[in-house]
Tab-separated table of C-alpha atoms in Angstrom:
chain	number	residue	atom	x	y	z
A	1	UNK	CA	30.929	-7.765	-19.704
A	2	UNK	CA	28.999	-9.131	-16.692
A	3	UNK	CA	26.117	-8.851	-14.823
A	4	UNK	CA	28.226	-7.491	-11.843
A	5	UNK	CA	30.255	-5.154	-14.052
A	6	UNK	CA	27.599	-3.783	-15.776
A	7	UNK	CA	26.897	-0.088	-15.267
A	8	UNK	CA	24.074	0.618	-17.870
A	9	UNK	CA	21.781	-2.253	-16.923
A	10	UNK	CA	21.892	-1.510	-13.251
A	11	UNK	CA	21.546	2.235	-14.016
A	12	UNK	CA	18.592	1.699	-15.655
A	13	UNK	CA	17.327	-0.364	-13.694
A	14	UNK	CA	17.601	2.281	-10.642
A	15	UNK	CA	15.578	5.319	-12.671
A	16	UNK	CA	12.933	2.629	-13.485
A	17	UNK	CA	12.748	1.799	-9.750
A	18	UNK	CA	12.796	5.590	-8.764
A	19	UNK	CA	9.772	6.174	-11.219
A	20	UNK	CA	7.391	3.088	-9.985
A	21	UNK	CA	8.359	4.521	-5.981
A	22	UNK	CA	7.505	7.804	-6.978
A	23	UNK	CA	4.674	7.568	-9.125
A	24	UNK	CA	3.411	5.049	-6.865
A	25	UNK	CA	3.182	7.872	-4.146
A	26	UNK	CA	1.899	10.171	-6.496
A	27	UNK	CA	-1.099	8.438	-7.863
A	28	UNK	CA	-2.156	6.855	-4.328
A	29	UNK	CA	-2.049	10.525	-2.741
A	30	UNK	CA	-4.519	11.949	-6.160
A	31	UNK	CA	-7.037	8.939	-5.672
A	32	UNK	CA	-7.068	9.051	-2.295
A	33	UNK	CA	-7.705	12.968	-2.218
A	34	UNK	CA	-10.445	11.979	-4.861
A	35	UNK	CA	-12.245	9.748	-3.397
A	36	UNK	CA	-12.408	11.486	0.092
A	37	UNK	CA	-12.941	15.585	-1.897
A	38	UNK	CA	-16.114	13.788	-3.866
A	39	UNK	CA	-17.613	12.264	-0.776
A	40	UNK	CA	-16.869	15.005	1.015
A	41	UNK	CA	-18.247	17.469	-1.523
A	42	UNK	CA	-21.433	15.224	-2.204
A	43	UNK	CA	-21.734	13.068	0.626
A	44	UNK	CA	-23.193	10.359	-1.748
A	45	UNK	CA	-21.072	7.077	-2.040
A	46	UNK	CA	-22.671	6.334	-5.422
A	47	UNK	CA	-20.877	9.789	-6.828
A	48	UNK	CA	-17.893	8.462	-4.759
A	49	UNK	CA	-17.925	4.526	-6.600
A	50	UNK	CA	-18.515	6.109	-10.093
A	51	UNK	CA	-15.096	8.641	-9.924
A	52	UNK	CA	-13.535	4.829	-8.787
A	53	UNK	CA	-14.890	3.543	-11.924
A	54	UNK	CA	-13.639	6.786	-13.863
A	55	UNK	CA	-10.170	5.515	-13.084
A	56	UNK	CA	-10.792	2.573	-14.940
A	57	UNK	CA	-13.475	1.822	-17.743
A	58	UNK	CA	-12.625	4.949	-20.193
A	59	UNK	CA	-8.781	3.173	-20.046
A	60	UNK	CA	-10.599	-0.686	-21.440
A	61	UNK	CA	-12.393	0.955	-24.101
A	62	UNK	CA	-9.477	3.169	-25.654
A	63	UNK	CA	-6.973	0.425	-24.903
A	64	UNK	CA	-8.960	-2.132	-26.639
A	65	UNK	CA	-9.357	0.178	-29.722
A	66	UNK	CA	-5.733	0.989	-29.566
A	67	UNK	CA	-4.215	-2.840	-28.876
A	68	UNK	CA	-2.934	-4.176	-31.936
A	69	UNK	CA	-0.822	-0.960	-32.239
A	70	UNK	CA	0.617	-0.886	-29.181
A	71	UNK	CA	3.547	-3.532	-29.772
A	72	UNK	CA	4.849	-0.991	-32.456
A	73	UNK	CA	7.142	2.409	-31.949
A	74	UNK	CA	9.809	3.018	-29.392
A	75	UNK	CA	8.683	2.145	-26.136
A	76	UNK	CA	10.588	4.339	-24.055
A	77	UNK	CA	9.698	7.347	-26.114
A	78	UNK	CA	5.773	6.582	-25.430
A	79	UNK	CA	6.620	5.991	-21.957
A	80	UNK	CA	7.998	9.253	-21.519
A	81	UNK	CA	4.966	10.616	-23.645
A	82	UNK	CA	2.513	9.429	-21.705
A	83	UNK	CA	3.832	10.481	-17.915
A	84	UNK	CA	3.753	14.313	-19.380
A	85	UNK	CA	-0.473	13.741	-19.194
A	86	UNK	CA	-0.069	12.200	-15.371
A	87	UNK	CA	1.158	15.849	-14.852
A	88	UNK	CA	-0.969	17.760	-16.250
A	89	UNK	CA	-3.829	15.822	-14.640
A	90	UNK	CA	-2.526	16.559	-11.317
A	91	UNK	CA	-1.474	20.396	-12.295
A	92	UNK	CA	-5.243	20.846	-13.142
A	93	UNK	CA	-7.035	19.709	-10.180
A	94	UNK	CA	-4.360	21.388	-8.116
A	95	UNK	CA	-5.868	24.785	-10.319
A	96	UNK	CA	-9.086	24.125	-9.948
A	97	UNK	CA	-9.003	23.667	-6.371
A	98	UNK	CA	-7.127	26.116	-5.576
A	99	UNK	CA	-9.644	28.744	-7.798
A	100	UNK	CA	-12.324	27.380	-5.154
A	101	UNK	CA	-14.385	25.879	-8.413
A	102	UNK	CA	-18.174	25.040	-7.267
A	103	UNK	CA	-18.800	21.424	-6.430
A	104	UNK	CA	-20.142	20.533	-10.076
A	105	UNK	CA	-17.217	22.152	-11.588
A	106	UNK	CA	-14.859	20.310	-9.240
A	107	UNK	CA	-16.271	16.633	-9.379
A	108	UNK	CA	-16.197	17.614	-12.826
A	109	UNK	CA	-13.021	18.255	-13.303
A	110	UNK	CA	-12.337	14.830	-10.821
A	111	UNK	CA	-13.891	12.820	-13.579
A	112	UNK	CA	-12.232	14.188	-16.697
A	113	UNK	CA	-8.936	13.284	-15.039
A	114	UNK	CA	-9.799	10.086	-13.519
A	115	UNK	CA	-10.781	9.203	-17.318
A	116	UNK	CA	-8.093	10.679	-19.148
A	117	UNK	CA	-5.426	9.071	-16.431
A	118	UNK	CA	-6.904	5.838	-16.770
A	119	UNK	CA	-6.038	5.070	-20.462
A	120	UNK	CA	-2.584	6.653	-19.748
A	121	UNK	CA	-2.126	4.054	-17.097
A	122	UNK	CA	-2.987	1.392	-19.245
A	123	UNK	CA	-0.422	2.654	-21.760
A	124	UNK	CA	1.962	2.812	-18.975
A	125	UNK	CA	1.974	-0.352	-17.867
A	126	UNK	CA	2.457	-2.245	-21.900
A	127	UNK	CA	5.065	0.314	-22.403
A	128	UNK	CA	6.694	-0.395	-19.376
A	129	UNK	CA	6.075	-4.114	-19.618
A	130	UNK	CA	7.544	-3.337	-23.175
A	131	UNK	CA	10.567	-1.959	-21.957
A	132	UNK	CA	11.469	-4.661	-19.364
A	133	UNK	CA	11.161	-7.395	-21.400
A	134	UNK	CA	13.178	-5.823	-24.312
A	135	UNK	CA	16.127	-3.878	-21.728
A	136	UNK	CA	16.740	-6.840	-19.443
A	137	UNK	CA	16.992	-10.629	-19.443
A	138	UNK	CA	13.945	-12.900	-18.956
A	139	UNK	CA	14.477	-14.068	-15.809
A	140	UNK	CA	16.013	-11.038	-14.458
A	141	UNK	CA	12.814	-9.340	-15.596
A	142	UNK	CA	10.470	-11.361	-13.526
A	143	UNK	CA	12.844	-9.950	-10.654
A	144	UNK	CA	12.855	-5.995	-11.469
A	145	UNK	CA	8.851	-6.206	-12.383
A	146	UNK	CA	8.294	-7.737	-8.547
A	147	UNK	CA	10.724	-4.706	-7.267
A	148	UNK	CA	9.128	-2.253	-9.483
A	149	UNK	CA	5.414	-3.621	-8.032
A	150	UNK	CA	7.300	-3.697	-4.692
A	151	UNK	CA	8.231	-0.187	-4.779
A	152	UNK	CA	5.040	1.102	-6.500
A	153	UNK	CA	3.489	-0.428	-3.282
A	154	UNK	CA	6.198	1.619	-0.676
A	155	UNK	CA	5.117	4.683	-2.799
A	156	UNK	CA	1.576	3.745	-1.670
A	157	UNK	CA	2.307	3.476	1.604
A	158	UNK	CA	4.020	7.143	1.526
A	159	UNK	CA	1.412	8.119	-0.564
A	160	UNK	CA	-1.714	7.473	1.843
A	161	UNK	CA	0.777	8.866	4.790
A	162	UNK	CA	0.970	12.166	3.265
A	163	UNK	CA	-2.785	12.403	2.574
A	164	UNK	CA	-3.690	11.508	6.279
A	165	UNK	CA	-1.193	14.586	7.132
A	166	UNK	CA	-2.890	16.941	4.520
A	167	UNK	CA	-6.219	15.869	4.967
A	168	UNK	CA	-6.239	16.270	8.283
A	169	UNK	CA	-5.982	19.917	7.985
A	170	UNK	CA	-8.093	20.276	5.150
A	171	UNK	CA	-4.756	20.813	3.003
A	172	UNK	CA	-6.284	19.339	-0.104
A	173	UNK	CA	-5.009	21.365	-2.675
A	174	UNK	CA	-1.306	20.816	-1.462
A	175	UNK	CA	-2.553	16.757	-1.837
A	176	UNK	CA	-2.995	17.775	-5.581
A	177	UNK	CA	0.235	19.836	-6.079
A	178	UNK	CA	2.228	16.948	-4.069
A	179	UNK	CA	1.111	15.095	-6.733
A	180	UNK	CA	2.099	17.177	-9.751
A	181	UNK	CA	5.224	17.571	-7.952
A	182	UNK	CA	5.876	13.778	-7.915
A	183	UNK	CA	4.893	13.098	-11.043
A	184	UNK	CA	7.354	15.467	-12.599
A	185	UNK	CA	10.298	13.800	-10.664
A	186	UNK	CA	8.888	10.526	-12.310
A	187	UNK	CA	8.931	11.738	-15.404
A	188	UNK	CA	12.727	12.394	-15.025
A	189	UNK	CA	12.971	9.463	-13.795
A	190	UNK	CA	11.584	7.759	-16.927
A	191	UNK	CA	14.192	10.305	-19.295
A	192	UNK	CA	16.961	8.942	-17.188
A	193	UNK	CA	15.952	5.421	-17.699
A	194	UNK	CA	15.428	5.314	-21.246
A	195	UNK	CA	17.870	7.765	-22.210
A	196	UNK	CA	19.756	5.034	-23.965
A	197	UNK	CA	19.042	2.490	-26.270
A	198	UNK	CA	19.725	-1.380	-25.325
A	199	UNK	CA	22.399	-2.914	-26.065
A	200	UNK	CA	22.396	-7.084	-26.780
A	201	UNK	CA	25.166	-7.421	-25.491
A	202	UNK	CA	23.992	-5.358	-22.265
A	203	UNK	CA	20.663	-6.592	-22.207
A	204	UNK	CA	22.109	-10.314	-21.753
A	205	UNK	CA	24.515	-9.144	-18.755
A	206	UNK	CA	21.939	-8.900	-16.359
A	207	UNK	CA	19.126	-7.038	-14.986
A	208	UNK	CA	18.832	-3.580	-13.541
A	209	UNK	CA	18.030	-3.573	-10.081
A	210	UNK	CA	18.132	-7.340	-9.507
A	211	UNK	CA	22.096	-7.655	-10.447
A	212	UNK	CA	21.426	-10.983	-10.202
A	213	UNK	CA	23.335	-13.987	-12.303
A	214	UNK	CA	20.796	-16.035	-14.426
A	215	UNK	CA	21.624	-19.167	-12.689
A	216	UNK	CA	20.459	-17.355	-9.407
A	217	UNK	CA	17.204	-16.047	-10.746
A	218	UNK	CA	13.579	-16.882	-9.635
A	219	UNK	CA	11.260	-18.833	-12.194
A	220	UNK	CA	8.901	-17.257	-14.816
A	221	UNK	CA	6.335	-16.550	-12.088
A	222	UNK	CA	8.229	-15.202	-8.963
A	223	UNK	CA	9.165	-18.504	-7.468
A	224	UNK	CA	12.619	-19.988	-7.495
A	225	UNK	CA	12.770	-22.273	-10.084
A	226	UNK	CA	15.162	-23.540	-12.647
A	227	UNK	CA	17.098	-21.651	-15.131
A	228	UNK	CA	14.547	-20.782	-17.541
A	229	UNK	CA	15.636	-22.014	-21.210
A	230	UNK	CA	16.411	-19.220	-23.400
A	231	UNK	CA	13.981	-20.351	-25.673
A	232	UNK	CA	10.782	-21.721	-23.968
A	233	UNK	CA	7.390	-23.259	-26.022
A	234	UNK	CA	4.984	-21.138	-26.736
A	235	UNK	CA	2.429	-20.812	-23.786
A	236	UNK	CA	-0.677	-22.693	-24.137
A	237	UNK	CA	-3.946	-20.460	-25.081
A	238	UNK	CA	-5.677	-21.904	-22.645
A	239	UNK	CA	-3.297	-20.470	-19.618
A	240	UNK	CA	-3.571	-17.424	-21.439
A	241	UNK	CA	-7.371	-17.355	-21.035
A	242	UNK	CA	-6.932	-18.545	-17.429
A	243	UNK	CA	-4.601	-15.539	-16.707
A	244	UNK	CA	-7.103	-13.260	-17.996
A	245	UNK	CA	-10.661	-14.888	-16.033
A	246	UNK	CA	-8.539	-15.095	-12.775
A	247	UNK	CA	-7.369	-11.118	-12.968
A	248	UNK	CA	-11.014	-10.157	-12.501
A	249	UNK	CA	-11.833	-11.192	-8.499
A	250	UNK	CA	-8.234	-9.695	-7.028
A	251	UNK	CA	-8.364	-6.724	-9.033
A	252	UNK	CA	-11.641	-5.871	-9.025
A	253	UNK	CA	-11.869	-6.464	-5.059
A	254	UNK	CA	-9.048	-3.839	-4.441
A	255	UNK	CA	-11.151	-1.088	-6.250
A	256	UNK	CA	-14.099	-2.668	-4.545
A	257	UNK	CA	-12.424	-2.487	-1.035
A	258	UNK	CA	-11.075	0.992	-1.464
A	259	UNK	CA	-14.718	2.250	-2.821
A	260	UNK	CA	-15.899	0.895	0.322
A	261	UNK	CA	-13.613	2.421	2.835
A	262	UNK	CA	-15.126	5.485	2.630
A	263	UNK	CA	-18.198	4.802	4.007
A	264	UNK	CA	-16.506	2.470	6.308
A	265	UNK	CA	-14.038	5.107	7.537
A	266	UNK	CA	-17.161	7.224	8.308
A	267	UNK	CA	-18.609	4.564	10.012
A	268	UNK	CA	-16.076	3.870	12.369
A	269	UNK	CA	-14.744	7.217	13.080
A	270	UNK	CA	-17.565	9.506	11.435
A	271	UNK	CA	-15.979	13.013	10.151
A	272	UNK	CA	-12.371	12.078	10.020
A	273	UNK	CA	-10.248	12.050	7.118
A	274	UNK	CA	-7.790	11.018	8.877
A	275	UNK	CA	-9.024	7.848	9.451
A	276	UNK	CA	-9.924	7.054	5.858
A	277	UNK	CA	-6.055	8.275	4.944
A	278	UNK	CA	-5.243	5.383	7.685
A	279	UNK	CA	-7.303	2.949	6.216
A	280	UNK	CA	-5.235	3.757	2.827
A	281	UNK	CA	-1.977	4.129	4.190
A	282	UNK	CA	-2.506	0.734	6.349
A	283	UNK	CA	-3.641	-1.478	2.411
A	284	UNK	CA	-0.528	0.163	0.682
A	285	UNK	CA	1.650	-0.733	3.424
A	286	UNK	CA	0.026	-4.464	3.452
A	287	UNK	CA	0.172	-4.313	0.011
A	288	UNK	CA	4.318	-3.744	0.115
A	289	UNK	CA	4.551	-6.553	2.849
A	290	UNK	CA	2.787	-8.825	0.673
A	291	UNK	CA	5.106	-7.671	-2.452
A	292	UNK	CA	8.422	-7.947	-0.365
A	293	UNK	CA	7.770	-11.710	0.635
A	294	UNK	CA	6.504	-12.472	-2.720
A	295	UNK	CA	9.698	-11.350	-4.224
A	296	UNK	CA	11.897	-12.563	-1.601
A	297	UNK	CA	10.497	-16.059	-1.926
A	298	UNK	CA	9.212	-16.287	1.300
A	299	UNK	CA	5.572	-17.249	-0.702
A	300	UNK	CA	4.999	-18.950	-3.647
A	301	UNK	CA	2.822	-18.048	-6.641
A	302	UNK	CA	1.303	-20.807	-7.122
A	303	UNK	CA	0.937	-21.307	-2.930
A	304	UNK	CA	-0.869	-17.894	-3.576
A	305	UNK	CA	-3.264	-19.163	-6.468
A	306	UNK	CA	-4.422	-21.771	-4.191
A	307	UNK	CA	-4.877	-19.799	-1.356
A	308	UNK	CA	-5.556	-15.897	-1.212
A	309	UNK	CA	-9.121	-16.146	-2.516
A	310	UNK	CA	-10.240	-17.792	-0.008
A	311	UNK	CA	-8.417	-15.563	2.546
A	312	UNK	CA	-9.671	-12.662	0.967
A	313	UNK	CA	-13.353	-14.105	1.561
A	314	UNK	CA	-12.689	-14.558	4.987
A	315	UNK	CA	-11.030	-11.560	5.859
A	316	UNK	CA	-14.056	-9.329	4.192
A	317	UNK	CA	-16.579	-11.515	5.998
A	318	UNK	CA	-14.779	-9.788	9.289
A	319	UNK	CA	-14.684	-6.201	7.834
A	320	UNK	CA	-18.767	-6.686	7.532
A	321	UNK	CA	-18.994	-7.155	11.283
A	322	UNK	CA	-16.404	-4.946	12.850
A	323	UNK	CA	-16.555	-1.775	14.036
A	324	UNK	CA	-13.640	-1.486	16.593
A	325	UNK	CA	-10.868	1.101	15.063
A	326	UNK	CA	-7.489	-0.586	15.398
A	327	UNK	CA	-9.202	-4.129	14.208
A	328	UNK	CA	-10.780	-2.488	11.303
A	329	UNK	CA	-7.466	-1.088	10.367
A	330	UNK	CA	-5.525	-4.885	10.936
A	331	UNK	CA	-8.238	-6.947	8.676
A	332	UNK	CA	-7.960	-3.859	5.958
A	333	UNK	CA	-4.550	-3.963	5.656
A	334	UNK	CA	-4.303	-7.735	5.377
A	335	UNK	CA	-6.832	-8.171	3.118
A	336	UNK	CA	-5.263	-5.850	0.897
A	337	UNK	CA	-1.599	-7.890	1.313
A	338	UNK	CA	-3.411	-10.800	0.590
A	339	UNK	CA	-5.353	-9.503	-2.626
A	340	UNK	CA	-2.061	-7.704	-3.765
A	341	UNK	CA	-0.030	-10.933	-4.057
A	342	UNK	CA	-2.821	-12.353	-6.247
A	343	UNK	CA	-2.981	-9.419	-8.196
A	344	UNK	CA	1.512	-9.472	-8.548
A	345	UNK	CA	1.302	-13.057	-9.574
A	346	UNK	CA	-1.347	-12.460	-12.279
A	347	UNK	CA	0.792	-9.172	-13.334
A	348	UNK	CA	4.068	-10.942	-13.558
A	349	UNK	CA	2.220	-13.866	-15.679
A	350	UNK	CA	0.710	-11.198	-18.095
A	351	UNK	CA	4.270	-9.697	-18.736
A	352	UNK	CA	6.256	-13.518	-18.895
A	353	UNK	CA	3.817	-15.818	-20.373
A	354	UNK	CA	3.280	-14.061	-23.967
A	355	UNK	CA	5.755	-13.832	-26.359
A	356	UNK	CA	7.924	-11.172	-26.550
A	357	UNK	CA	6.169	-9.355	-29.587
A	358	UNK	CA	2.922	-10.239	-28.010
A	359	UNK	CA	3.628	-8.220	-24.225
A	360	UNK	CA	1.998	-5.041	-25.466
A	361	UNK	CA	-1.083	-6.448	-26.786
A	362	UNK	CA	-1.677	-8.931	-24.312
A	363	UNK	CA	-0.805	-6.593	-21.534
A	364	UNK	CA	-3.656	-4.355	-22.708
A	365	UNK	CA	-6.078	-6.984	-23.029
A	366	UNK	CA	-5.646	-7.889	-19.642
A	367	UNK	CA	-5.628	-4.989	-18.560
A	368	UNK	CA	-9.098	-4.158	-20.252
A	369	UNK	CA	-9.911	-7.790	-18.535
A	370	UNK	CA	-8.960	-5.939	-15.103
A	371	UNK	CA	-10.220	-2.855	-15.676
A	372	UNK	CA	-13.655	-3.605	-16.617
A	373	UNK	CA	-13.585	-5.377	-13.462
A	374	UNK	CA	-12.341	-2.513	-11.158
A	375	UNK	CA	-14.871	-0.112	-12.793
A	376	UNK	CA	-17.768	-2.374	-12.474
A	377	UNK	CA	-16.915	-3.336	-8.994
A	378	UNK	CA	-16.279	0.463	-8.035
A	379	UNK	CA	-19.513	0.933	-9.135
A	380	UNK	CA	-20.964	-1.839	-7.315
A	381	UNK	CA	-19.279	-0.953	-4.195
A	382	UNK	CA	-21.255	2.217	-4.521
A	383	UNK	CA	-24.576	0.737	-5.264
A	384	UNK	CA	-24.282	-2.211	-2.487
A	385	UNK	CA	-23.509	0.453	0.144
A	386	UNK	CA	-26.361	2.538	-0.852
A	387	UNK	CA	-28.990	0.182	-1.193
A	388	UNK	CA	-28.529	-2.368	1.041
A	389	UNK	CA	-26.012	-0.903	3.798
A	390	UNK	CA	-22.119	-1.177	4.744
A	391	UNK	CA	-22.150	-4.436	5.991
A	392	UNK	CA	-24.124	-6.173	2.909
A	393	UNK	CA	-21.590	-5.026	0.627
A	394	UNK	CA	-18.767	-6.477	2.434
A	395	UNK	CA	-20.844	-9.703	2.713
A	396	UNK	CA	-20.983	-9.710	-1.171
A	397	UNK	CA	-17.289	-9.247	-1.906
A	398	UNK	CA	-16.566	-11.674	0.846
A	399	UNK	CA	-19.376	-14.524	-1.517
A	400	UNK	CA	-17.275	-12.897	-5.050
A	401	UNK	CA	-13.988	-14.152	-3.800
A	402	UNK	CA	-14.782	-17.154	-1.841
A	403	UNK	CA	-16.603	-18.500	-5.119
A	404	UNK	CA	-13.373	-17.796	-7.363
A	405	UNK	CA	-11.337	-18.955	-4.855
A	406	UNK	CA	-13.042	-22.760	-4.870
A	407	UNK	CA	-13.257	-23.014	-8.805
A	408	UNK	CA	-9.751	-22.338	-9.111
A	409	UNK	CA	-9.002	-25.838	-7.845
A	410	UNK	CA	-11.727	-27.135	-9.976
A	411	UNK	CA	-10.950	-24.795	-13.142
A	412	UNK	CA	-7.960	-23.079	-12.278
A	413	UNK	CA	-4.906	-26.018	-11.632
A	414	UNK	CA	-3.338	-27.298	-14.584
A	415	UNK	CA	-0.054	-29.112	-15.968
A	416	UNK	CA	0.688	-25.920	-18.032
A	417	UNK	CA	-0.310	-23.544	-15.800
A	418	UNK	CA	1.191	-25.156	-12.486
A	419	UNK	CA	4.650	-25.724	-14.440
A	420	UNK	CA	4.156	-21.773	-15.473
A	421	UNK	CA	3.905	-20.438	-11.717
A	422	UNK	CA	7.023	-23.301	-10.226
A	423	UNK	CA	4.223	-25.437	-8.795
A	424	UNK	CA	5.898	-28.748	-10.317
């Protein structure tokens, strides 16, 4: 059987596509909704950075103490497990809203799921990882996991659409049913896709959505390379270390930058939550640009290594000094393209480099690397915007990434790791 006359593989492929898309829109429609209902409810951007940081730092803590297990049992089953709590996240803030819960009660109830749904999306992504590597080829994988990240991104997009339409008439419960709604169809979604068990024989013809021969593949990292060798060396621990320091700036910055658009959207257009929904909408759909050339080729990862960093600096240097509407929404959206590649390139690594029994674990650890760095920098956005004003915050992230950005061509470039992202 081949890769073009496949049907399982590409079938399988499809659900797992239809779940990242939809859960995508799902989960950027909840945090948006939370971060704009707890500013809005307390008007205090501290409040606002620390329900950021709720989405992260319970997840590094329980996925830390949870790690070594997480390479064992049937990863499809605990990825189905694990979308039933997504839902009943959503379904409860959609309740309590609706019930008209005093503020305390309601921020409340914002933090227990923000902390409950961040461990769950840690498990999520090292059982998905998991499941790619084990349901499709290698190469092939590298291909469906920039889709999947591709898709997640035009669910984003979708995602902050539909909260600029319900927030702008004050429709936030239907943001939080929208969600519970979405959810559920990725969670059938998931069924579908792991309804079967791999095949060998399947899992060598080719790779879901990709249906791509393995001579026509990209490389390990995204870039089109040579046909990977079916059994490559082990990767150096040192590239493995390097993959975890250089997932902290790019993935703590996008936490940090969303944080901060709160305050910024109330700055520029003060009372609107339509504008802040704009400001989201306008970083997932940058985010998806960024994701489709990345895929397509059309950038290189180790071209983006070099180079976002610095970009990133630059562009937040410009969000600290302008005020003007439709240029505030331009420099947020491309600063969140540019981050976004950084942050695919550094995903893709996490679920390639390892060894195959080591995904899960590694996965985790990186993302307890990333997470700690999202919830401290959530927090930080908070803190920086309440102490020392807007612009001073964006001045510091813009210093952050701009000091990253130089050491990686000190610290960063190396033999192993260049060879790693198709840089040779």
């Amino acid at each position: 059987m081949t890769a073009t006359t496949s049907p399982r593989p590409v079938r399988d492929g499809q659900w797992l596509l239809t779940f990242y898309c939809t859960s995508g829109i799902a989960e950027t429609l909840q945090a948006v909704t939370i971060m704009w209902a707890s500013y809005h409810l307390t008007h205090d951007a501290a409040v606002t950075g620390a329900m950021g940081a709720a989405a992260y730092l319970p997840g590094v803590v329980l996925g830390m103490i949870v790690r070594k297990r997480v390479d064992s049992g049937n990863a499809a089953r605990r990825l189905s497990v694990t979308n039933w709590v997504l839902l009943a996240g959503s379904s409860l803030l959609a309740l309590v809203w609706a019930a008209e819960a005093p503020t305390g009660i309601a921020v409340g109830a914002f933090a227990v799921v923000q902390c409950s749904l961040s461990f769950i999306k840690t498990m999520n992504k090292a059982h998905a990882g998991r499941f790619i590597r084990q349901r499709f080829t290698g190469q092939n994988a590298v291909r469906l996991r920039q889709r999947s990240t591709s898709l997640a991104q035009v669910g984003g997009v979708a995602g902050g659409g539909a909260a600029s339409l319900l927030l702008g008439i004050g429709a936030v419960g239907w943001c939080f049913a929208t969600a519970a709604l979405l959810y559920l169809v990725g969670l059938w979604a998931v069924r579908c896709a792991t309804a079967t068990p791999a095949d060998p024989a399947e899992r060598a013809a080719g790779a879901g959505a990709g249906n791509a021969p393995a001579e026509e593949s990209t490389g390990r990292a995204g870039t089109p390379a040579r046909k990977e060798p079916e059994h490559h060396s082990p990767t150096p621990p040192r590239v493995l270390r390097l993959i975890l320091v250089y997932s902290v700036p790019s993935s703590g910055a996008l936490p940090f930058i969303s944080t901060a658009a709160v305050p910024l959207a109330q700055a520029v257009a003060p009372g609107s939550g339509d504008f802040y929904a704009l400001l989201s909408a306008a970083g997932m759909l940058g985010g998806f640009l960024a994701g489709m050339a990345l895929s397509s080729g059309r950038l290189s990862s180790d071209g983006v290594l070099r180079a976002a960093l610095l970009i990133g600096a630059a562009l937040a240097t410009g969000i600290a000094v302008v005020r003007w509407q439709a240029g505030v929404v331009l420099l947020f959206g491309v600063i969140s393209a540019v981050l976004t590649t950084h942050v695919m390139v550094m995903q893709v690594l996490t679920n390639q480099a390892p060894a195959e029994d080591q995904v899960g674990r590694f996965t985790v650890v990186r993302n307890a690397v990333a997470g700690s760095a999202k919830g401290g920098a959530a927090l930080l956005a908070g803190w920086f915007v309440d102490a020392f004003g807007l612009g001073t915050a964006w001045l510091v992230l813009a210093a952050v990434l701009a000091v990253s950005g130089l050491s990686w061509w000190s610290v960063g470039r190396n033999t192993q790791m260049e060879e790693l992202v198709g840089g040779h």
